[in-house]
mmCIF file of C-alpha atoms and ligand atoms in Angstrom:
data_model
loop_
_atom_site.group_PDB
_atom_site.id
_atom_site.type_symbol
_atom_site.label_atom_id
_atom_site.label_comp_id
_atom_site.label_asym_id
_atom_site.label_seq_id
_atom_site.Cartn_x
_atom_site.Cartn_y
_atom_site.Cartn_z
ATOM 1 C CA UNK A 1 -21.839 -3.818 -14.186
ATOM 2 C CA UNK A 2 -22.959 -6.259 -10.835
ATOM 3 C CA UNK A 3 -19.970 -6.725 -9.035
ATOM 4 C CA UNK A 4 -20.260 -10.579 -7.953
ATOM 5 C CA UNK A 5 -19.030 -11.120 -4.144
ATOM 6 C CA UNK A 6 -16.949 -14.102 -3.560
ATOM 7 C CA UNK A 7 -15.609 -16.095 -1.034
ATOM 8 C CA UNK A 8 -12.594 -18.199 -0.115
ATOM 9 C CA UNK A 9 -14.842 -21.213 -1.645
ATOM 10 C CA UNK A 10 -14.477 -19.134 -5.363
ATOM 11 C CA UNK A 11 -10.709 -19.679 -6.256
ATOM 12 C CA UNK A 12 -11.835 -21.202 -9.514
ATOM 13 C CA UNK A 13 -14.140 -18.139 -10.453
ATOM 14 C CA UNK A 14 -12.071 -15.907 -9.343
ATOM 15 C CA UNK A 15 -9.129 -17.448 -11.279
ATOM 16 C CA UNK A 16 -11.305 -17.938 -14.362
ATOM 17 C CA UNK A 17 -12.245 -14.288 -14.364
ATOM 18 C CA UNK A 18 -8.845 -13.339 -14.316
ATOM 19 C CA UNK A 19 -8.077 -15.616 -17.285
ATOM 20 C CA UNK A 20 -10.959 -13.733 -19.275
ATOM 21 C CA UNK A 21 -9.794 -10.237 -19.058
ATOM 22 C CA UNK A 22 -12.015 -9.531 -15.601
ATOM 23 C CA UNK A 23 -11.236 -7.170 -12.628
ATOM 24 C CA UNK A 24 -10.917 -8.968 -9.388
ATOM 25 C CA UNK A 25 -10.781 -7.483 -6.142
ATOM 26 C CA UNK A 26 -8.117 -9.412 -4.148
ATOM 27 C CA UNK A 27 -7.242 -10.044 -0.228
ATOM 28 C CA UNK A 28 -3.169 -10.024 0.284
ATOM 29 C CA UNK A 29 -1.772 -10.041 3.614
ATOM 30 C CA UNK A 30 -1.105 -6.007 3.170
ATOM 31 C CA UNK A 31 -4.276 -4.571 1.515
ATOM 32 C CA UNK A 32 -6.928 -5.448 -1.113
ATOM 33 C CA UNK A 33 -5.413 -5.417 -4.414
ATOM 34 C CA UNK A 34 -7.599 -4.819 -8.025
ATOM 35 C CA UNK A 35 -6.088 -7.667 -10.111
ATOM 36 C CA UNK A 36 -5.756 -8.182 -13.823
ATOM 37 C CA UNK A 37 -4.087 -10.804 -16.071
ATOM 38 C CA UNK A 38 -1.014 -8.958 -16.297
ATOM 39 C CA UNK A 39 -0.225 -10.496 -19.847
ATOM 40 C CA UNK A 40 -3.272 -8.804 -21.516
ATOM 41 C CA UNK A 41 -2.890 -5.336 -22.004
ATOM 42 C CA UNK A 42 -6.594 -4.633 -22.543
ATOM 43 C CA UNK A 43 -7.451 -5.925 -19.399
ATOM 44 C CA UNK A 44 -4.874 -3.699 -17.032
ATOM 45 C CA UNK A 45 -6.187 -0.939 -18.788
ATOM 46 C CA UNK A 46 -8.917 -1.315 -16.806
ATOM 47 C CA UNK A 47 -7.399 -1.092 -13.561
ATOM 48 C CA UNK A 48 -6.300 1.874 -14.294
ATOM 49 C CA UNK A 49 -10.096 3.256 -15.317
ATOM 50 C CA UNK A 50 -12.097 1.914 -12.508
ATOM 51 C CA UNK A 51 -8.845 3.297 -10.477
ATOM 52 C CA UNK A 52 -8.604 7.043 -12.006
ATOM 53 C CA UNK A 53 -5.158 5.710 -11.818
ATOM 54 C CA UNK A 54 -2.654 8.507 -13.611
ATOM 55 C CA UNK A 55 -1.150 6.275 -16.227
ATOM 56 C CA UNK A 56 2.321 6.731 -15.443
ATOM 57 C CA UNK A 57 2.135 4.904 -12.588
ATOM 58 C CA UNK A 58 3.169 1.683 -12.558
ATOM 59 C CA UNK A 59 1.511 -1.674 -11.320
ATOM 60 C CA UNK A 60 3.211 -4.541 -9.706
ATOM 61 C CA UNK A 61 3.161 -8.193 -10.959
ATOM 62 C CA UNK A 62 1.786 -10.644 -8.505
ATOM 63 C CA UNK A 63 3.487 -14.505 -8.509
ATOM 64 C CA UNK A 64 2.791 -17.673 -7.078
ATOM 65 C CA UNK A 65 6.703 -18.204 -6.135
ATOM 66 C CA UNK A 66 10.137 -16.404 -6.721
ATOM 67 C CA UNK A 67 10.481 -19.562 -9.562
ATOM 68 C CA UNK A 68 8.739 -17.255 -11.773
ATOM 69 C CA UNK A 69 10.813 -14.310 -11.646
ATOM 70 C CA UNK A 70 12.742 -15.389 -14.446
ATOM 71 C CA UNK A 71 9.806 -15.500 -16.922
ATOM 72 C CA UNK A 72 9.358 -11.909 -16.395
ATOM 73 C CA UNK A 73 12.613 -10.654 -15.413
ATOM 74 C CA UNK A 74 16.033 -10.683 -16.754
ATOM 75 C CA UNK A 75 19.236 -10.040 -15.174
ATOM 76 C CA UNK A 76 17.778 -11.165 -11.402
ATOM 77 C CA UNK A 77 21.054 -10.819 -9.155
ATOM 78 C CA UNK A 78 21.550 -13.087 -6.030
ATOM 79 C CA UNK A 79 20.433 -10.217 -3.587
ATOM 80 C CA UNK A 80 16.803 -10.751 -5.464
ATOM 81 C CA UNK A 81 16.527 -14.269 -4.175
ATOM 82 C CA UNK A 82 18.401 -13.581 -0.562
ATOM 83 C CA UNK A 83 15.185 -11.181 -0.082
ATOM 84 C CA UNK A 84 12.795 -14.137 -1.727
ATOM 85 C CA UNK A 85 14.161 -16.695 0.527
ATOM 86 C CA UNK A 86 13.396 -14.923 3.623
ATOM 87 C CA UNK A 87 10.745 -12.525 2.860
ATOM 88 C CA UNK A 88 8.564 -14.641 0.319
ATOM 89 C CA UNK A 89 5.403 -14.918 0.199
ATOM 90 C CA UNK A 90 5.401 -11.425 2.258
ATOM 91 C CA UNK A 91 5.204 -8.224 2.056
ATOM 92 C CA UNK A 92 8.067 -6.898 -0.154
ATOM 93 C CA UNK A 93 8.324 -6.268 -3.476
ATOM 94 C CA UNK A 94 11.315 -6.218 -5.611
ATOM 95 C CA UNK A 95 12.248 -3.713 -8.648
ATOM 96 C CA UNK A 96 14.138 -5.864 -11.322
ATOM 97 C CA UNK A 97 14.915 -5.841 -15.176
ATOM 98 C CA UNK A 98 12.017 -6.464 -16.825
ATOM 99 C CA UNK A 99 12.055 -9.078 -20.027
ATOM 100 C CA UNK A 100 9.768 -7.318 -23.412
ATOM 101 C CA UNK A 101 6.961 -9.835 -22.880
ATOM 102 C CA UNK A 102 5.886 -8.055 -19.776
ATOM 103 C CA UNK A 103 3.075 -5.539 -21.468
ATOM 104 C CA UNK A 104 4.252 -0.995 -20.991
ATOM 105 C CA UNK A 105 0.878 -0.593 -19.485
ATOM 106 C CA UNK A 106 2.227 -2.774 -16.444
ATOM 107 C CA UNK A 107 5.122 -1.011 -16.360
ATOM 108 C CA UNK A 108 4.472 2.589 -17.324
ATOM 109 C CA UNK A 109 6.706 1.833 -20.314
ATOM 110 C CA UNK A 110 9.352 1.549 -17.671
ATOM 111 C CA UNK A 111 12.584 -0.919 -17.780
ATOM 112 C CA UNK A 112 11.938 -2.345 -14.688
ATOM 113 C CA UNK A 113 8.990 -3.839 -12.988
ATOM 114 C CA UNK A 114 7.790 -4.650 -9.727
ATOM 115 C CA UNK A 115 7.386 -8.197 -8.577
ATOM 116 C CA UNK A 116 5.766 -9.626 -5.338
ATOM 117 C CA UNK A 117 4.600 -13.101 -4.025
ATOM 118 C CA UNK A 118 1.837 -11.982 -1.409
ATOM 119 C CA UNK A 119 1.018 -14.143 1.438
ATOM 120 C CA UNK A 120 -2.478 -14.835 1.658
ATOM 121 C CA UNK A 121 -3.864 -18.457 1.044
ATOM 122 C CA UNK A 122 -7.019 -17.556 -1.119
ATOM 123 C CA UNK A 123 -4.876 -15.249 -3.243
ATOM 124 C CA UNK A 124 -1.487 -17.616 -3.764
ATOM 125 C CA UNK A 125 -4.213 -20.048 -4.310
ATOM 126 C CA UNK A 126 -6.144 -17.644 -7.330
ATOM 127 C CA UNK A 127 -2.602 -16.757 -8.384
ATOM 128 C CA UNK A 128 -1.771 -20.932 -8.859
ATOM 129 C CA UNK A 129 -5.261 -21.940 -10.759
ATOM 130 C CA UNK A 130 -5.058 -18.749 -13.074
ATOM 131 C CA UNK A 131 -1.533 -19.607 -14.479
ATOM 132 C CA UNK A 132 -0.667 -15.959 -14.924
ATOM 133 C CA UNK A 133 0.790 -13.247 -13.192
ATOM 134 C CA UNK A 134 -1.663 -10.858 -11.829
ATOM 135 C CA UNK A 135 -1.143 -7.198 -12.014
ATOM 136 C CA UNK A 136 -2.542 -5.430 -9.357
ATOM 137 C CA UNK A 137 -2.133 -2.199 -7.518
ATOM 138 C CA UNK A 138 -4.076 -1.326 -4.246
ATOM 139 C CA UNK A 139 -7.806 -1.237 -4.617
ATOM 140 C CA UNK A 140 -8.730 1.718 -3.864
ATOM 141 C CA UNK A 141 -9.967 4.711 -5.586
ATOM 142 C CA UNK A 142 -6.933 6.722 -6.689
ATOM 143 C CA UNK A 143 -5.840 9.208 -3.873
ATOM 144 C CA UNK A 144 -7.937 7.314 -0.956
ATOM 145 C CA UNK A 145 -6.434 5.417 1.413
ATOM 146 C CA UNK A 146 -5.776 1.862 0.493
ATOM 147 C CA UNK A 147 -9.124 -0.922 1.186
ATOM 148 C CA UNK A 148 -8.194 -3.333 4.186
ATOM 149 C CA UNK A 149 -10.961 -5.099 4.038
ATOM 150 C CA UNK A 150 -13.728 -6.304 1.525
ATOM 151 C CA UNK A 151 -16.017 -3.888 2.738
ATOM 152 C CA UNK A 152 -13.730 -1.143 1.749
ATOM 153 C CA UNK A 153 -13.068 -2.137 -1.567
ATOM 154 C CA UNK A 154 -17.081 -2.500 -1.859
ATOM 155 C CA UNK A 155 -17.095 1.355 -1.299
ATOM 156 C CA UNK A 156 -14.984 1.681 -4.064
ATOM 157 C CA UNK A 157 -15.167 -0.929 -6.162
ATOM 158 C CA UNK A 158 -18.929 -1.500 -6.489
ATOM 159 C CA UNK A 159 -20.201 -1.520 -9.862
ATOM 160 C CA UNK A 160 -16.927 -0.906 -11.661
ATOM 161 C CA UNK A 161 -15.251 -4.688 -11.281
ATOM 162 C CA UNK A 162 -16.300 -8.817 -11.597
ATOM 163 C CA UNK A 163 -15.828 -9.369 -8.511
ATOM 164 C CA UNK A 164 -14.276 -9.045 -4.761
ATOM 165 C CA UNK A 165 -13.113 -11.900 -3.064
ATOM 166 C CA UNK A 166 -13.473 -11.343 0.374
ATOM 167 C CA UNK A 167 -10.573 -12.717 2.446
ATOM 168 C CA UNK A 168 -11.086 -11.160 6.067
ATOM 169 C CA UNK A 169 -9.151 -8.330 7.057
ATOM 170 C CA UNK A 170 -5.797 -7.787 6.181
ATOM 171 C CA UNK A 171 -2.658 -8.852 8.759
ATOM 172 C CA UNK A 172 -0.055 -6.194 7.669
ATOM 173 C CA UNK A 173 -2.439 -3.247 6.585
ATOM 174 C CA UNK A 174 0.282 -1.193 4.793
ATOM 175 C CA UNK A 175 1.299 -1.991 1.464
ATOM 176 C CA UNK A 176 4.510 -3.920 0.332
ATOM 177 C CA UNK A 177 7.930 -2.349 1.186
ATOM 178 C CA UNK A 178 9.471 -1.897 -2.346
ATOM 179 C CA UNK A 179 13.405 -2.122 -2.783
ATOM 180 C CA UNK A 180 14.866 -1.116 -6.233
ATOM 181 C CA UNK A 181 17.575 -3.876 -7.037
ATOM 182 C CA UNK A 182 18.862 -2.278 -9.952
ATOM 183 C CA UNK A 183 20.942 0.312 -8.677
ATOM 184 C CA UNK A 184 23.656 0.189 -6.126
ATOM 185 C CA UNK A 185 23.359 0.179 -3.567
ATOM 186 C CA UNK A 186 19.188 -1.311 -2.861
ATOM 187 C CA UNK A 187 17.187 1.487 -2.586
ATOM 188 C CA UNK A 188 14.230 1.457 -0.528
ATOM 189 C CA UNK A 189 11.470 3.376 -2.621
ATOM 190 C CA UNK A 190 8.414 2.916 -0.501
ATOM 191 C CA UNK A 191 8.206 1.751 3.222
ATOM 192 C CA UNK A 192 5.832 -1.226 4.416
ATOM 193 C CA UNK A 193 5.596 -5.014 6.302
ATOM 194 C CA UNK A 194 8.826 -5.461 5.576
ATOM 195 C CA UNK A 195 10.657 -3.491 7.730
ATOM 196 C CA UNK A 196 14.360 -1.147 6.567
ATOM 197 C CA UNK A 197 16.097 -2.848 9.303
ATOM 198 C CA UNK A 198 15.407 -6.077 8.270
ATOM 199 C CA UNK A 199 16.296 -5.445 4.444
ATOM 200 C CA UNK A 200 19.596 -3.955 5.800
ATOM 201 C CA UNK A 201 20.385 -7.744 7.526
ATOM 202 C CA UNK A 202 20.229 -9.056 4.352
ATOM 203 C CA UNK A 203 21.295 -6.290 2.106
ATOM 204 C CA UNK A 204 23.928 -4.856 3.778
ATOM 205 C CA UNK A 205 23.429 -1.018 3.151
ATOM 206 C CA UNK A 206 20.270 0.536 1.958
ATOM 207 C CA UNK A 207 19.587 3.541 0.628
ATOM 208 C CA UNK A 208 16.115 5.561 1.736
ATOM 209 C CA UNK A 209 14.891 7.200 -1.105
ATOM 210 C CA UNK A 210 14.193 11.361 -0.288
ATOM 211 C CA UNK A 211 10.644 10.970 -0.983
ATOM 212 C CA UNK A 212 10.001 8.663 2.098
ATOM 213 C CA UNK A 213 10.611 10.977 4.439
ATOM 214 C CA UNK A 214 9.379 14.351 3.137
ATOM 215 C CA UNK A 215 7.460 15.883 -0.173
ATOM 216 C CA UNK A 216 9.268 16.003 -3.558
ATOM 217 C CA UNK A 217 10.021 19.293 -4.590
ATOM 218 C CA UNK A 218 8.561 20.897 -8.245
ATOM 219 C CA UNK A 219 10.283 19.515 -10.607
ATOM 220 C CA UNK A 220 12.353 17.047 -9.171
ATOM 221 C CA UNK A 221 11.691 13.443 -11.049
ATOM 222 C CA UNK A 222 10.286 10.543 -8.796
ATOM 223 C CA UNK A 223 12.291 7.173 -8.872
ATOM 224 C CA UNK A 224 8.682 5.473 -8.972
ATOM 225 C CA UNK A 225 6.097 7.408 -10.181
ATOM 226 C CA UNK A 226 3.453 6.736 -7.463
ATOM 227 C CA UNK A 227 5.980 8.563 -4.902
ATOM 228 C CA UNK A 228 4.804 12.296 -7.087
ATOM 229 C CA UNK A 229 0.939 11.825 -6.029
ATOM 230 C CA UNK A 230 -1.162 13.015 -3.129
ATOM 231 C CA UNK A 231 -2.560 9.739 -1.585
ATOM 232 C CA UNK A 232 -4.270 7.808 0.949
ATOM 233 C CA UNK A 233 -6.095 11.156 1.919
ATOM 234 C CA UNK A 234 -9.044 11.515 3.382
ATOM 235 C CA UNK A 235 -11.073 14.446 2.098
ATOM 236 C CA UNK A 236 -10.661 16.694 5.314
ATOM 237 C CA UNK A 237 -7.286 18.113 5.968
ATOM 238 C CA UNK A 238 -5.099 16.066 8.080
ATOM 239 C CA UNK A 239 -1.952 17.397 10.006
ATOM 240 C CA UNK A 240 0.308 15.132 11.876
ATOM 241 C CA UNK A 241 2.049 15.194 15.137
ATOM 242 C CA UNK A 242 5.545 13.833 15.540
ATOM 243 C CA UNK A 243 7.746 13.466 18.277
ATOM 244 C CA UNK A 244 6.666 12.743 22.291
ATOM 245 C CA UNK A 245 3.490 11.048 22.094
ATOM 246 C CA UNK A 246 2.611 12.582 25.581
ATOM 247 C CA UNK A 247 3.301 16.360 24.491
ATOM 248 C CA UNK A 248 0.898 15.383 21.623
ATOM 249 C CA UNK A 249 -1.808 14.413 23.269
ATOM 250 C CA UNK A 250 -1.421 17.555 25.301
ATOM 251 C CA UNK A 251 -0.631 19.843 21.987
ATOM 252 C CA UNK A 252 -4.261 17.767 20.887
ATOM 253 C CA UNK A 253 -6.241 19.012 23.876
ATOM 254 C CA UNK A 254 -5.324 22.431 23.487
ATOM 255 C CA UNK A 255 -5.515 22.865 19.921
ATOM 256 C CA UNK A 256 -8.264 20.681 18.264
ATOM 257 C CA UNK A 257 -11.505 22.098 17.818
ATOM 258 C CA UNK A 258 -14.463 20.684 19.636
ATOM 259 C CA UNK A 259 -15.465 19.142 16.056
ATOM 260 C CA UNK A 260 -12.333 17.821 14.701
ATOM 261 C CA UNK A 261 -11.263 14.696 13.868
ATOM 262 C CA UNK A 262 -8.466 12.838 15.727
ATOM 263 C CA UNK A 263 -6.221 9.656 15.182
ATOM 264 C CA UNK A 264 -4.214 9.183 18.913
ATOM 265 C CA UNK A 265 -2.194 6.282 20.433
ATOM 266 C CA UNK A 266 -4.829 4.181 22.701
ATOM 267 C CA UNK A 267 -3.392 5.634 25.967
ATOM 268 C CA UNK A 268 -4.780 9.205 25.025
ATOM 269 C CA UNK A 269 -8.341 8.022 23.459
ATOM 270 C CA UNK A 270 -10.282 9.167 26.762
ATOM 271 C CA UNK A 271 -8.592 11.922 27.729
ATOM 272 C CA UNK A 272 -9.288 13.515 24.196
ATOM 273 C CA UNK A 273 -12.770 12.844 23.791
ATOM 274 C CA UNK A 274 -15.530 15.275 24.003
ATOM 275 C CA UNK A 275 -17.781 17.906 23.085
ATOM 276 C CA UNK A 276 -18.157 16.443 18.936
ATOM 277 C CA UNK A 277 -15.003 15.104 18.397
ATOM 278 C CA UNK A 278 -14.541 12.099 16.325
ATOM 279 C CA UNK A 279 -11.303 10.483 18.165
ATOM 280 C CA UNK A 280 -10.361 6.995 16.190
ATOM 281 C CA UNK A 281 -7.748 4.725 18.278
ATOM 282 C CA UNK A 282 -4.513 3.899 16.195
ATOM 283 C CA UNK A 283 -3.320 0.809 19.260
ATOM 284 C CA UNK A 284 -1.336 1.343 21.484
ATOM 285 C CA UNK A 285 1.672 3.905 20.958
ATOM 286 C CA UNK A 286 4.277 1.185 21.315
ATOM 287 C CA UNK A 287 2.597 -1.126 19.008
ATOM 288 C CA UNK A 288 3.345 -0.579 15.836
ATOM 289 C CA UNK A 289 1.735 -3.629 14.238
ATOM 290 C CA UNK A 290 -1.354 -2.950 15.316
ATOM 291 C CA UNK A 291 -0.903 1.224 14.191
ATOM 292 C CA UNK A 292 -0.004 -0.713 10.795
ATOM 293 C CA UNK A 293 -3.171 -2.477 10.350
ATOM 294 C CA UNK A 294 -5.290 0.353 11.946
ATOM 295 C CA UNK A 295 -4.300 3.399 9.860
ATOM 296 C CA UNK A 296 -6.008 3.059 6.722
ATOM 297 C CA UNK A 297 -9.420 1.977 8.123
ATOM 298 C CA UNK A 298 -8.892 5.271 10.545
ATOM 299 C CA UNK A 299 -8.065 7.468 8.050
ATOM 300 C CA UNK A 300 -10.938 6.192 5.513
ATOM 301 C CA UNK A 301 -13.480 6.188 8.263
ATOM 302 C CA UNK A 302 -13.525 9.928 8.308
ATOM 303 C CA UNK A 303 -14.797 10.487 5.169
ATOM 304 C CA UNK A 304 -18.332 9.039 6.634
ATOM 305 C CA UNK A 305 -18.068 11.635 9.124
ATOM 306 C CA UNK A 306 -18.477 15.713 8.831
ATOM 307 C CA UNK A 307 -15.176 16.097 10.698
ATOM 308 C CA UNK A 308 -13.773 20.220 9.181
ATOM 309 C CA UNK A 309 -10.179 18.872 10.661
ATOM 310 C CA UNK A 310 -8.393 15.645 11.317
ATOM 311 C CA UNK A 311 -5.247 15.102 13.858
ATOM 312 C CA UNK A 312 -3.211 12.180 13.478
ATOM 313 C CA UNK A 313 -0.446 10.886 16.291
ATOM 314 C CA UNK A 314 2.446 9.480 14.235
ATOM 315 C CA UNK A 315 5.028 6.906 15.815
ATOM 316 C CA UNK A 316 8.810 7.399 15.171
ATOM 317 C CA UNK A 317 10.772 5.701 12.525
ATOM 318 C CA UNK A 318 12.234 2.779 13.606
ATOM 319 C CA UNK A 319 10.368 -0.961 12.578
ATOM 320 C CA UNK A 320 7.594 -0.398 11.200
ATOM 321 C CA UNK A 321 6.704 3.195 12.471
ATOM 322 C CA UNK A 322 8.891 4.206 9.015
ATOM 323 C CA UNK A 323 5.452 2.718 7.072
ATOM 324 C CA UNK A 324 2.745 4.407 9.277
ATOM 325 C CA UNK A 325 4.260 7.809 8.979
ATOM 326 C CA UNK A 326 5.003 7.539 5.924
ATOM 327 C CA UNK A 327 0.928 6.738 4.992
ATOM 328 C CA UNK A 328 0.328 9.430 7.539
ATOM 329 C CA UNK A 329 2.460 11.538 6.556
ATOM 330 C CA UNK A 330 1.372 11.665 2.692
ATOM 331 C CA UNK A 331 -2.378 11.479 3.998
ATOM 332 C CA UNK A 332 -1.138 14.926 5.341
ATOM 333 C CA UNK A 333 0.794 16.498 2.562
ATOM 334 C CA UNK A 334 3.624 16.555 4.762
ATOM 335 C CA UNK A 335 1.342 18.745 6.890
ATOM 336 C CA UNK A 336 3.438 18.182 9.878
ATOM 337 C CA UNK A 337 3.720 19.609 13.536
ATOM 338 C CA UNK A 338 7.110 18.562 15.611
ATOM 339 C CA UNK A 339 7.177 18.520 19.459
ATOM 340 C CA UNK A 340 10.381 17.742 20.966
HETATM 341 P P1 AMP B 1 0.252 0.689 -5.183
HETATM 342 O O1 AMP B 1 0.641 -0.519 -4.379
HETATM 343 O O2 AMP B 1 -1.190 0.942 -5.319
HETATM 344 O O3 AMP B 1 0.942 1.936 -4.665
HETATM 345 O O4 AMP B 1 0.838 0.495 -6.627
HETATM 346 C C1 AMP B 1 2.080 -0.070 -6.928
HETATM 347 C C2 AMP B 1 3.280 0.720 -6.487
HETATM 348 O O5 AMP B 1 4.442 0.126 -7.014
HETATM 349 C C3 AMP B 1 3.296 2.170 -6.940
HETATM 350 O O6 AMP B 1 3.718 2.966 -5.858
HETATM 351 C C4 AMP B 1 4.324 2.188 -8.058
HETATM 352 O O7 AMP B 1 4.932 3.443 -8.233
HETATM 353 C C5 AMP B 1 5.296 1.098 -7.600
HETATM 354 N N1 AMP B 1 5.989 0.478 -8.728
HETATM 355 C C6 AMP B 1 5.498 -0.447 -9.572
HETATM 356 N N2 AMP B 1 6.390 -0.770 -10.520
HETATM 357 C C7 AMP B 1 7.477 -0.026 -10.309
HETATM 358 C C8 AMP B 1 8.742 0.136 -10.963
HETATM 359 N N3 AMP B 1 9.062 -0.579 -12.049
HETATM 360 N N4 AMP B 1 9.632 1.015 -10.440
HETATM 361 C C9 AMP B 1 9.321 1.718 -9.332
HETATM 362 N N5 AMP B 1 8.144 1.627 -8.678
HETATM 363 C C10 AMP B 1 7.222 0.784 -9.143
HETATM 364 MG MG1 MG B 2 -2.006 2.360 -3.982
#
């Protein structure tokens, strides 16, 4: 299959293809998504081929506005549309009761489903002229890290899908924080723009779902069935440093080897350069925004590279430094060395 490249000009193609039964490669203001009419089964099959998605793993339903939530949800309490009203379009989505229409591919043959309203003119725009909802995961290969730009999804994508829309790079560059509204209290199942504290202003308490912050044990069921997979790994090991971002840099220049690959906070970048290294700058280490958008692109670069290691400086939890370690983090296994 061509893959046909389009531009913010192509909302009509792009929504047409959509409305056929075609892939589409879509910009959002956290990463490219792969989009499919989520109302035709046949058609989010797909995503899940080009993906070498596991099929248990559940997509989430793109919408134009939180006025559509009803068509696809039932039950929607008045916490769902306290989060819409401040955090729509953004980067959250929202576990709710799902109505029958909504097709078990979408859903993993799940009760609930995921809804989101990205915020990203070309796409809102796609999502408005198609007239459906759009089911879309991240576009990346399964287990890679997630496509932040067009170019990334190209790598991917190429060959498999209509089209890619390219929409510049991403804002955010981590996916959606997703909050499960069915249970009490909100439980936060995946980390991402939208940070814990700021659910917790509107939600009151939150729960943190175990699988954020470490690796699920065997045999202990998943809440969402993405949170059991290895992911956004690159394909050299990757081990990541937590705690004083100075004592890291000096744990790096003692212990990475003179052909390694390394992720650091700007402030360190020169000091650990040399010999063969590959050293990738993540911002700087009190900028978490900018570690946000940076950390897939880092991670993903390596794999052009012939790097036998890869070090990654990880910020602490609070804000959005819950998101980037958690992509980190995962990226790693949990591979993870502490200095206090
Ligand atoms: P991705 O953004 O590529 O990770 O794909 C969508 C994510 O949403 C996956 O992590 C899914 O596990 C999660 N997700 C989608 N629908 C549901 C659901 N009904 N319940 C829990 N998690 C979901
Ligand atoms: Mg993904």
């Amino acid at each position: 299959m061509e893959t046909r490249y389009l531009t913010s000009e192509d909302v009509r193609t792009a929504a047409d293809l959509l409305r056929r039964g075609g892939l589409v490669g879509i910009p959002t203001e956290t990463v490219y998504g792969l989009g499919a009419n989520g109302l035709d089964p046949e058609a989010v099959k797909r995503i899940f081929e080009a993906k070498g998605r596991p099929q248990d793993n559940p997509l989430i339903l793109h919408v134009p506005s939180a006025d559509w939530l009803e068509r696809y949800c039932r039950d929607v309490p008045p916490e769902a549309y306290a989060l819409t009203d401040r955090f729509w379009p953004g980067p959250l989505t929202l576990i709710l009761p799902r109505r029958e229409m909504v097709p078990d591919v979408v859903t993993a043959g799940l009760d609930t489903v995921g809804m989101r309203c990205p915020d990203h003119p070309v796409t809102r725009a796609i999502l408005e002229a198609a007239e459906v909802p759009v089911a879309a995961p991240s576009g990346n290969t399964s287990g890679r890290p997630s496509p932040t730009t067009a170019e990334h999804m190209r790598e991917d994508m190429d060959g498999k899908i209509e089209a890619i829309v390219d929409g510049g790079p991403c804002r955010v560059g981590v996916e959606s924080t997703i909050v499960d509204l069915t249970v009490s209290p909100p439980r936060l199942l995946r980390p991402g723009g939208v940070t814990l504290e700021e659910l917790e202003e509107v939600l009151g308490e939150v729960a943190v779902d175990s699988a954020v912050r470490r690796l699920m044990r065997d045999g202990e069921r998943p809440r969402a069935p993405g949170m059991k997979y290895r992911h956004y790994a690159p394909k050299a090991p990757v081990t990541v440093l937590t705690g004083d971002p100075e004592k890291g840099a000096a744990y790096l220049a003692e212990h990475a080897g003179p052909r390694d690959g390394i992720i650091c906070f700007h402030e360190y970048c020169a000091r650990l350069t040399g010999g063969e290294r590959v050293v990738l700058d993540l911002g700087p280490a009190e900028d978490k925004g900018e570690q946000a958008r940076r950390v897939f692109d880092a991670l993903r670069s390596f794999d052009h590279t012939r790097v036998p290691a890869i070090w990654a400086q990880c910020p602490d939890a609070a804000g959005l430094g819950l998101a980037v370690a958690n992509r980190l983090n995962k990226a790693a296994g949990f591979h993870i060395v502490e200095l206090i």
